[in-house]
XYZ file of C-alpha atoms in Angstrom:
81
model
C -27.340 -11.543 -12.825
C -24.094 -9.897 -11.926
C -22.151 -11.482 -9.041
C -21.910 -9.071 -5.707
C -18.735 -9.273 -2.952
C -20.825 -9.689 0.209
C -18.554 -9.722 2.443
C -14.167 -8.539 2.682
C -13.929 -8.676 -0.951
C -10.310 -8.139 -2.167
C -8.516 -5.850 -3.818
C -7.365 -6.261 -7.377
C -3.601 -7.553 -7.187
C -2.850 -5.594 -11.031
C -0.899 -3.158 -11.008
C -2.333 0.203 -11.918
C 0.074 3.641 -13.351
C -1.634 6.685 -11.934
C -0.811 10.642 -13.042
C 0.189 12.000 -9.961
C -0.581 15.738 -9.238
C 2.724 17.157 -10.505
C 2.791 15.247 -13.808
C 5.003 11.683 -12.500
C 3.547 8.322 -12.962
C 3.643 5.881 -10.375
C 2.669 2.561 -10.516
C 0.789 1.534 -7.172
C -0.824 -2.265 -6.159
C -4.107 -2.555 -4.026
C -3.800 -4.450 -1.007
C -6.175 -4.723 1.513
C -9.911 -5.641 1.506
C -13.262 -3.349 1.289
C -13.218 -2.716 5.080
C -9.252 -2.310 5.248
C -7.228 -1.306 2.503
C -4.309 0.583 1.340
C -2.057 0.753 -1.781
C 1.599 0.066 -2.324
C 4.667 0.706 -4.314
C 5.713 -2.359 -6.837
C 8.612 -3.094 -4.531
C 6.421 -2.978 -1.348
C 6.792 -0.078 0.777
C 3.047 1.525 1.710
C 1.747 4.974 0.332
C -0.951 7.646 1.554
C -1.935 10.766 -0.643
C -1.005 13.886 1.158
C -3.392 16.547 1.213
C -2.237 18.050 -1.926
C -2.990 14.587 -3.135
C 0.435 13.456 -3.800
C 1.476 10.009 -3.071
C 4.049 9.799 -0.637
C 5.349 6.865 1.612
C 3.412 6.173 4.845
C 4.764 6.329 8.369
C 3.208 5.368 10.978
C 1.887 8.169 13.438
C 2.915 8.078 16.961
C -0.231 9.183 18.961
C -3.029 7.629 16.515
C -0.968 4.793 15.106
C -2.351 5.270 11.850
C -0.678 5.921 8.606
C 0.401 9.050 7.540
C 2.205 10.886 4.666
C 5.980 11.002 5.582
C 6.953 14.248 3.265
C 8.686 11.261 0.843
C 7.759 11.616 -2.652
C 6.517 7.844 -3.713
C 7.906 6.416 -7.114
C 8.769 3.225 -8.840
C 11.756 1.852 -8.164
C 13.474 2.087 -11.655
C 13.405 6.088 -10.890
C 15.509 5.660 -8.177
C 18.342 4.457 -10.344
């Protein structure tokens, strides 16, 4: 018998490098659980796709107060260097 997550299981806390729709790797952390979660640069700061699918960092919107896609390019840290 495999074990099942009833209930708020977590996300995995490895790291994982994803292609990103223009060809740049970026390596992103799952945070969250299965009814809230989101994913995150390695030095912290929160990312949404776009709707090209691009990661970019979040912001949060004014009227909704959700997140949403700031027109910032996400990447790791090191490529800021």
């Amino acid at each position: 018998l495999k074990a099942q997550c009833v209930s708020r299981c977590a996300a995995s806390p490895d790291p994982v490098v994803i292609r990103q729709p223009d060809g740049s790797l970026i390596t992103l952390v799952g945070k969250g659980d299965i009814l809230v979660n989101y994913a995150e640069t390695t030095d912290g700061y929160t990312v949404v796709k776009n709707d090209k699918g691009l990661y970019e960092y979040a912001i949060r919107d004014a009227k909704s107060g959700g997140l949403i896609p700031s027109g910032i390019k996400a990447h790791d840290p090191e490529a800021s260097l």
